[in-house]
C-alpha cells in the first residue's frame, strides 16, 4: 500500500530546477568541509508534529487531512502510521526520525498496558528500520499530556507521579536502546512552575537532578551508549520552565554533576522565546563542548508562542551552520525538524513542501557558511580584533600570571589605555550579505 502515491521520490535537481518536489540545494552526496551533506545534517523528521499533529489550536479543532488515519488511539491505527511515516521518510531521503513514546504508541489504562502497546509498536518500528535503513536519532517520553502530569513529572509534588515518570522513562530508554537510538532527549514538559507561592523550588530542582541521575544509571545498566540531551525552553506550558535556556541548563547540569553525561538539544523557537538568537544559544553551548543536537524550526516575532514553523530563512540557516561547522558537525546529534505545517496547510503534500524547504534552507545556509569560513572573513576580523591579547600585557593576562597590583603598576606607568579600534559592525554585516 502506498500512502503518498502521487508524490515521487524527492531527488536533488540543483538550483536551476523549477520542480517544487525536488531538492535544489540539499544534495546528500555533496561534500562540505570534508563530509557529505547527509552526514553533516543527519536530518531527522519528528513523529509528533508530522504524524500526530491535527492542526488544532486553542480556538479551533483539527483541520489536517490525513486520509490514512482513522483518528482512533488503537494499536492498529498506530501500526499503520508506521508504514505511512517510513514511506514519508524514504521519499524525503531523511536518514533519521525521532519520537515521544506516546506519539508512536497508544497509552494504556495501566502502565503495563501502555508498555505492552509500546513493545508491539517497537517491533514494527524495528522491522521498518531494518527494511529501509532509516535510523532513530532520538527517543523521549511524553510526560506532559496526561492529566497526571499537571504539576510536572520529576518536579511534581506528588511522589507517585515521580515514580510513574521514572517507569515511563525507563521503558522509553529501553525501546530507544533496542531501536539503536543515538540519543535520548529530556525536554522539560511541565517541569517548571506557575506560581512560586505554592512551589518548593529547591526540592523540585533536586528531584529533577535525581531523576536525571537515575536515567544515567539505568543507561549504564542496560548498556545504552547514546548521548543524553537536555532541551532548553523558557516558558510554555508553564510560566517558567526550569530548563529556561542554555545557560540555565548548563548551570543545572554542572551544579548537579551531570555535565559529563548530558549535552544540549537547542531549538530555534525556544531560543527566541528566551530572548536570545539561535546563534547565541548554539555558540554558548558549543564553546562549552555541550552542543549536542538541534531542533530546527522558527518562531514568529508577532506571535508570542512556540509556533514551531519550518525554517526557511537563509540568514538564520547560515547563522546556525556557522556555529555547527565551527564544531565540525553535530554527530551523534543531528538536525531534527521540530516543526509543523500551519493548520491552513492541511493537505498531505504540504508536509513534503515543508520538509523540502527546511532541508534546502539548511543546505544553502551550509554552503554559504562554508564559503564564509573558507574565505576566513569572519575569523580573520575577529582574530585581529583580539590581537592585543596575543602579545605583551594581554598575553600575560591570558596566561594568568598578573595580579591586580601588577596591572595597576603597568597602567600607572602607561597612564591610559591604547586607543580602541572600530567594531565595524555595519561593514561586517555588509560582508555577510555579499555571500547570501
Ligand atoms: C516542545 C519541545 C518538544 C521536544 C521533545 O516545545 O520542543 O517537542 O523537542 O519533547
Ligand atoms: Ni523540541
Ligand atoms: Ni518547541
Coordinates of C-alpha atoms and ligand atoms in Angstrom, one line a residue:
X1 CA 0.0 0.0 0.0
X2 CA 1.4 3.4 -1.0
X3 CA 0.1 6.4 1.1
X4 CA 1.6 9.2 -0.9
X5 CA 1.0 7.7 -4.3
X6 CA 1.0 11.0 -6.2
X7 CA 4.3 12.1 -4.7
X8 CA 7.5 11.0 -6.4
X9 CA 10.8 10.2 -4.7
X10 CA 12.3 13.6 -3.8
X11 CA 15.7 13.9 -5.6
X12 CA 18.3 16.6 -5.9
X13 CA 17.9 18.5 -9.1
X14 CA 20.1 21.5 -8.5
X15 CA 19.5 25.3 -8.1
X16 CA 18.1 25.7 -11.6
X17 CA 15.2 23.3 -11.1
X18 CA 11.7 24.6 -11.1
X19 CA 10.3 21.4 -9.6
X20 CA 8.9 22.1 -6.2
X21 CA 9.0 18.4 -5.3
X22 CA 12.8 18.3 -5.7
X23 CA 15.8 19.5 -3.7
X24 CA 17.5 22.5 -5.2
X25 CA 20.4 22.6 -2.6
X26 CA 20.2 19.5 -0.4
X27 CA 22.4 17.0 -2.2
X28 CA 23.1 14.2 0.2
X29 CA 26.3 13.2 -1.7
X30 CA 27.8 16.7 -1.9
X31 CA 30.8 17.2 0.2
X32 CA 31.1 20.2 2.5
X33 CA 34.2 20.7 4.7
X34 CA 35.1 17.1 4.2
X35 CA 31.8 15.4 4.9
X36 CA 28.7 14.7 2.9
X37 CA 25.6 16.7 3.5
X38 CA 23.9 13.5 4.6
X39 CA 26.5 13.1 7.4
X40 CA 26.7 16.8 8.2
X41 CA 23.0 17.4 8.8
X42 CA 21.8 14.0 9.8
X43 CA 18.3 15.3 9.1
X44 CA 15.5 13.9 11.2
X45 CA 11.7 14.0 11.0
X46 CA 9.7 14.3 14.1
X47 CA 6.8 12.0 14.6
X48 CA 4.7 14.2 16.8
X49 CA 4.1 17.2 14.5
X50 CA 4.3 15.3 11.3
X51 CA 2.2 12.2 12.1
X52 CA 0.3 13.2 15.2
X53 CA -0.4 16.9 14.6
X54 CA -4.0 17.7 13.8
X55 CA -3.9 21.4 13.2
X56 CA -6.0 22.2 16.3
X57 CA -5.3 25.4 18.2
X58 CA -6.9 26.9 21.3
X59 CA -9.6 28.5 19.0
X60 CA -10.4 25.6 16.8
X61 CA -10.3 21.9 16.1
X62 CA -8.5 19.6 13.7
X63 CA -8.0 20.8 10.1
X64 CA -5.3 18.5 8.7
X65 CA -6.4 15.8 6.2
X66 CA -4.6 12.6 7.0
X67 CA -6.6 10.0 5.0
X68 CA -4.7 7.0 6.4
X69 CA -5.5 7.9 10.0
X70 CA -8.9 6.8 11.4
X71 CA -8.4 9.2 14.3
X72 CA -8.6 6.5 16.9
X73 CA -6.0 5.6 19.5
X74 CA -5.9 1.9 18.5
X75 CA -2.8 -0.1 18.1
X76 CA -3.9 -0.9 14.5
X77 CA -4.0 2.7 13.7
X78 CA -0.6 3.2 15.3
X79 CA 0.9 0.3 13.3
X80 CA -0.5 1.7 10.1
X81 CA 1.1 5.1 10.9
X82 CA 4.5 3.4 11.0
X83 CA 4.1 2.4 7.4
X84 CA 3.0 5.9 6.4
X85 CA 5.8 7.5 8.3
X86 CA 8.5 5.3 6.8
X87 CA 7.2 5.9 3.3
X88 CA 7.4 9.6 4.0
X89 CA 11.0 9.4 5.4
X90 CA 12.1 7.3 2.4
X91 CA 10.6 9.6 -0.1
X92 CA 12.3 12.6 1.5
X93 CA 15.6 10.8 1.8
X94 CA 15.6 11.6 5.5
X95 CA 18.1 9.3 7.3
X96 CA 16.6 9.8 10.8
X97 CA 13.4 10.2 12.7
X98 CA 12.5 10.7 16.4
X99 CA 9.6 10.3 18.7
X100 CA 8.0 10.6 22.1
X101 CA 6.7 7.2 23.4
X102 CA 3.1 8.5 23.1
X103 CA 3.5 9.7 19.5
X104 CA 4.2 6.2 18.2
X105 CA 2.3 4.1 20.7
X106 CA -1.2 4.3 22.3
X107 CA -1.3 4.9 26.0
X108 CA -3.0 2.3 28.2
X109 CA -5.3 2.2 31.2
X110 CA -2.4 0.9 33.2
X111 CA 1.4 1.2 32.9
X112 CA 1.5 -2.4 31.9
X113 CA -0.9 -2.0 29.1
X114 CA 1.0 1.1 27.8
X115 CA 4.3 -0.9 27.9
X116 CA 2.7 -3.8 26.0
X117 CA 1.4 -1.4 23.3
X118 CA 4.9 0.2 23.1
X119 CA 6.5 -3.2 22.6
X120 CA 4.2 -4.1 19.7
X121 CA 4.8 -0.8 18.0
X122 CA 8.6 -1.1 18.6
X123 CA 8.6 -4.5 16.8
X124 CA 7.1 -2.8 13.8
X125 CA 9.4 0.2 14.0
X126 CA 12.4 -2.1 14.2
X127 CA 11.2 -4.0 11.1
X128 CA 10.7 -0.7 9.2
X129 CA 14.1 0.5 10.2
X130 CA 15.7 -2.7 9.1
X131 CA 13.8 -2.7 5.8
X132 CA 14.7 1.0 4.9
X133 CA 17.9 1.7 6.7
X134 CA 16.3 4.7 8.4
X135 CA 17.6 5.2 11.9
X136 CA 16.4 6.6 15.2
X137 CA 18.1 9.9 16.1
X138 CA 16.5 10.1 19.5
X139 CA 13.7 8.9 21.6
X140 CA 12.0 10.7 24.5
X141 CA 9.0 10.3 26.8
X142 CA 5.8 12.5 26.8
X143 CA 5.4 13.4 30.4
X144 CA 3.2 16.4 29.9
X145 CA 0.0 15.5 28.0
X146 CA -1.7 13.1 30.5
X147 CA -3.6 14.9 33.4
X148 CA -1.4 13.1 36.0
X149 CA 1.4 15.3 34.9
X150 CA -0.5 18.6 35.5
X151 CA 2.1 19.6 38.1
X152 CA 5.1 18.3 36.2
X153 CA 6.7 14.8 36.2
X154 CA 10.1 14.6 38.0
X155 CA 9.2 18.0 39.7
X156 CA 5.7 17.1 40.6
X157 CA 4.9 17.5 44.4
X158 CA 3.2 14.1 44.1
X159 CA 5.9 11.3 44.6
X160 CA 3.7 8.8 42.8
X161 CA 3.9 10.9 39.7
X162 CA 7.7 10.9 40.0
X163 CA 7.6 7.1 40.2
X164 CA 5.3 6.9 37.1
X165 CA 7.6 9.2 35.2
X166 CA 10.6 7.1 36.2
X167 CA 8.9 3.9 34.9
X168 CA 7.9 5.7 31.7
X169 CA 11.5 7.0 31.0
X170 CA 12.9 3.6 31.9
X171 CA 10.7 2.0 29.2
X172 CA 11.3 4.8 26.7
X173 CA 15.1 4.4 27.2
X174 CA 14.9 0.7 26.7
X175 CA 12.9 1.0 23.5
X176 CA 15.2 3.7 22.3
X177 CA 18.2 1.4 23.0
X178 CA 16.6 -1.5 21.3
X179 CA 15.9 0.6 18.2
X180 CA 19.6 1.8 18.1
X181 CA 18.6 5.3 19.1
X182 CA 21.7 7.5 19.0
X183 CA 20.5 10.0 21.7
X184 CA 17.8 10.3 24.4
X185 CA 16.2 13.7 25.0
X186 CA 14.9 15.4 28.1
X187 CA 12.7 18.3 27.4
X188 CA 11.0 19.7 30.5
X189 CA 7.4 19.3 29.5
X190 CA 5.7 20.7 32.6
X191 CA 9.0 20.8 34.7
X192 CA 8.6 24.3 35.9
X193 CA 6.1 26.4 37.9
X194 CA 3.1 28.6 37.5
X195 CA 3.4 30.4 40.9
X196 CA 6.2 30.5 43.4
X197 CA 3.8 30.9 46.3
X198 CA 2.9 27.2 46.1
X199 CA 6.2 25.9 44.9
X200 CA 9.3 24.5 46.7
X201 CA 11.8 25.3 44.0
X202 CA 14.8 23.8 45.8
X203 CA 13.0 20.5 46.3
X204 CA 11.7 20.4 42.7
X205 CA 15.2 21.1 41.2
X206 CA 16.8 18.5 43.5
X207 CA 14.2 15.9 42.3
X208 CA 14.9 16.8 38.7
X209 CA 18.6 16.2 39.2
X210 CA 18.0 13.0 41.0
X211 CA 15.7 11.9 38.1
X212 CA 18.4 12.5 35.6
X213 CA 21.0 10.7 37.6
X214 CA 18.6 7.7 37.7
X215 CA 18.4 7.8 33.9
X216 CA 22.2 7.9 33.6
X217 CA 22.4 5.0 36.0
X218 CA 19.8 3.0 34.0
X219 CA 21.6 3.7 30.8
X220 CA 24.7 2.1 32.2
X221 CA 22.7 -0.8 33.5
X222 CA 21.2 -1.6 30.1
X223 CA 24.3 -0.7 28.1
X224 CA 22.7 2.3 26.3
X225 CA 25.7 4.3 24.9
X226 CA 23.6 7.1 23.3
X227 CA 24.0 10.7 24.2
X228 CA 21.6 12.3 26.7
X229 CA 20.3 15.7 25.6
X230 CA 18.6 18.4 27.7
X231 CA 16.4 20.7 25.7
X232 CA 16.1 24.3 26.9
X233 CA 12.8 26.2 26.7
X234 CA 11.9 29.2 28.8
X235 CA 8.1 29.0 29.1
X236 CA 5.1 27.2 27.8
X237 CA 3.3 25.2 29.1
X238 CA 4.5 26.6 32.4
X239 CA 5.2 30.2 33.1
X240 CA 8.8 29.4 34.0
X241 CA 10.4 26.2 32.8
X242 CA 13.4 25.0 34.7
X243 CA 15.3 24.3 31.5
X244 CA 15.0 28.0 30.6
X245 CA 17.9 28.5 28.2
X246 CA 21.3 27.0 27.5
X247 CA 22.9 29.0 30.4
X248 CA 20.3 27.8 32.9
X249 CA 20.6 24.2 31.7
X250 CA 24.3 24.2 31.8
X251 CA 24.3 25.6 35.3
X252 CA 21.8 23.0 36.4
X253 CA 23.9 20.2 34.8
X254 CA 27.2 21.5 36.3
X255 CA 25.7 22.1 39.7
X256 CA 24.4 18.6 39.8
X257 CA 27.4 16.8 38.4
X258 CA 25.6 15.8 35.2
X259 CA 27.7 17.6 32.6
X260 CA 29.7 14.5 31.7
X261 CA 26.6 12.7 30.7
X262 CA 24.3 15.3 29.2
X263 CA 24.6 17.8 26.3
X264 CA 22.0 20.2 25.0
X265 CA 19.5 20.0 22.2
X266 CA 18.9 23.6 21.1
X267 CA 15.7 24.6 19.5
X268 CA 15.4 27.9 17.5
X269 CA 11.9 28.9 18.7
X270 CA 12.9 28.2 22.3
X271 CA 16.0 30.4 21.9
X272 CA 13.9 33.3 20.7
X273 CA 11.3 32.8 23.4
X274 CA 14.1 33.1 25.9
X275 CA 15.1 36.5 24.4
X276 CA 18.2 35.0 22.6
X277 CA 19.1 34.4 19.0
X278 CA 19.5 30.8 17.9
X279 CA 23.1 31.6 17.1
X280 CA 23.7 32.8 20.7
X281 CA 22.4 29.6 22.1
X282 CA 24.4 27.5 19.7
X283 CA 27.7 29.4 20.3
X284 CA 27.1 29.5 24.0
X285 CA 26.7 25.7 24.2
X286 CA 29.3 24.9 21.6
X287 CA 32.1 26.8 23.4
X288 CA 31.4 24.7 26.5
X289 CA 31.5 21.5 24.5
X290 CA 27.8 21.0 25.1
X291 CA 26.1 21.5 21.7
X292 CA 24.7 18.0 21.0
X293 CA 21.9 18.4 18.6
X294 CA 19.3 20.9 17.3
X295 CA 15.6 21.1 16.8
X296 CA 15.3 23.2 13.7
X297 CA 12.3 25.4 13.3
X298 CA 11.5 29.1 13.7
X299 CA 9.1 31.3 15.5
X300 CA 7.1 34.3 14.5
X301 CA 8.1 37.6 16.1
X302 CA 4.5 38.8 16.0
X303 CA 3.1 35.7 17.7
X304 CA 4.5 35.2 21.2
X305 CA 4.4 31.4 21.5
X306 CA 6.2 28.4 20.2
X307 CA 4.8 28.3 16.7
X308 CA 7.3 25.7 15.5
X309 CA 7.3 26.9 11.9
X310 CA 9.6 25.3 9.3
X311 CA 12.9 27.2 8.9
X312 CA 13.1 28.8 5.5
X313 CA 15.1 31.9 6.4
X314 CA 18.5 31.6 4.7
X315 CA 20.1 34.2 7.0
X316 CA 19.1 32.1 10.1
X317 CA 20.2 28.9 8.5
X318 CA 23.6 30.5 7.7
X319 CA 24.0 31.6 11.3
X320 CA 23.1 28.1 12.5
X321 CA 25.6 26.5 10.1
X322 CA 28.4 28.9 11.0
X323 CA 28.1 27.6 14.6
X324 CA 27.7 24.0 13.6
X325 CA 30.5 23.9 11.1
X326 CA 32.7 25.5 13.7
X327 CA 32.5 22.4 15.8
X328 CA 32.7 20.1 12.9
X329 CA 29.0 19.0 12.9
X330 CA 26.6 17.5 15.4
X331 CA 27.1 13.8 15.4
X332 CA 25.8 11.8 17.2
X333 CA 23.1 14.6 17.2
X334 CA 21.5 16.0 14.1
X335 CA 19.2 18.5 12.6
X336 CA 15.7 17.5 13.7
X337 CA 12.7 19.3 12.2
X338 CA 10.7 20.0 15.3
X339 CA 8.3 21.9 13.1
X340 CA 4.7 21.7 12.0
X341 CA 2.8 22.8 9.0
X342 CA 0.3 25.6 9.6
X343 CA -3.3 24.5 10.2
X344 CA -4.2 26.1 6.9
X345 CA -1.7 23.9 5.1
X346 CA -3.9 20.9 5.5
X347 CA -3.1 18.6 2.6
X348 CA -0.5 15.8 2.9
X349 CA 1.6 17.3 0.1
X350 CA 2.2 20.3 2.4
X351 CA 4.3 18.0 4.6
X352 CA 6.6 17.5 1.7
X353 CA 6.9 21.2 0.7
X354 CA 7.6 22.0 4.3
X355 CA 10.4 19.5 4.8
X356 CA 12.0 20.1 1.4
X357 CA 12.0 23.8 2.2
X358 CA 13.7 23.2 5.5
X359 CA 16.3 20.8 4.2
X360 CA 17.1 23.2 1.3
X361 CA 17.3 26.2 3.6
X362 CA 19.9 24.4 5.7
X363 CA 21.8 23.2 2.7
X364 CA 22.0 26.7 1.4
X365 CA 23.0 28.1 4.8
X366 CA 25.7 25.4 5.0
X367 CA 27.1 26.3 1.6
X368 CA 27.1 30.0 2.4
X369 CA 28.7 29.4 5.8
X370 CA 31.3 27.1 4.3
X371 CA 32.3 29.8 1.8
X372 CA 32.5 32.5 4.5
X373 CA 34.7 30.1 6.6
X374 CA 36.8 29.2 3.6
X375 CA 37.5 32.9 2.8
X376 CA 38.2 33.5 6.5
X377 CA 36.4 36.8 6.5
X378 CA 34.9 36.5 10.0
X379 CA 37.7 34.5 11.6
X380 CA 40.3 37.0 10.3
X381 CA 38.5 40.0 11.5
X382 CA 37.7 38.5 14.9
X383 CA 41.3 37.3 15.4
X384 CA 42.5 40.8 14.5
X385 CA 40.1 42.4 17.0
X386 CA 41.7 40.5 19.9
X387 CA 45.4 40.8 18.9
X388 CA 46.2 42.8 22.0
X389 CA 45.9 39.5 23.9
X390 CA 48.4 37.8 21.6
X391 CA 51.4 39.6 22.9
X392 CA 52.7 41.9 25.7
X393 CA 50.4 42.6 28.6
X394 CA 47.4 40.8 27.0
X395 CA 49.3 37.6 26.7
X396 CA 50.4 37.8 30.3
X397 CA 46.7 38.4 31.3
X398 CA 45.6 35.3 29.5
X399 CA 48.4 33.3 31.0
X400 CA 47.1 34.2 34.4
X401 CA 50.5 35.5 35.5
X402 CA 49.4 39.0 36.6
X403 CA 47.7 40.3 39.7
X404 CA 45.6 43.4 40.2
X405 CA 48.7 45.1 41.6
X406 CA 50.8 44.2 38.5
X407 CA 48.1 45.6 36.3
X408 CA 47.9 48.7 38.3
X409 CA 51.6 49.2 38.1
X410 CA 51.5 48.7 34.3
X411 CA 48.7 51.2 33.9
X412 CA 50.3 53.7 36.4
X413 CA 53.3 53.8 34.2
X414 CA 51.4 53.9 30.9
X415 CA 48.9 56.5 32.1
X416 CA 46.0 55.4 29.9
X417 CA 44.9 52.5 27.7
X418 CA 45.8 52.3 24.0
X419 CA 43.1 53.7 21.6
X420 CA 40.3 51.4 20.6
X421 CA 39.6 50.3 17.0
X422 CA 36.2 50.3 15.3
X423 CA 33.9 47.3 15.8
X424 CA 33.0 47.7 12.1
X425 CA 29.5 46.1 12.7
X426 CA 27.9 47.6 9.6
X427 CA 30.9 46.6 7.4
X428 CA 30.8 43.0 8.7
X429 CA 27.0 42.8 8.1
X430 CA 27.6 44.0 4.6
X431 CA 30.2 41.4 4.1
X432 CA 27.9 38.6 5.2
X433 CA 25.2 40.0 2.8
X434 CA 27.7 39.7 -0.1
X435 CA 27.6 35.9 0.4
X436 CA 23.9 35.5 0.5
Ligands
LIG1 C1 8.4 21.4 22.9 C2 9.6 20.6 22.6 C3 9.4 19.1 22.4 C4 10.7 18.4 22.5 C5 10.6 17.0 22.7 O1 8.3 22.6 22.8 O2 10.2 21.2 21.5 O3 8.8 18.9 21.2 O4 11.5 18.7 21.4 O5 9.9 16.7 23.9
LIG2 NI1 11.9 20.5 20.5
LIG3 NI1 9.3 23.5 20.8

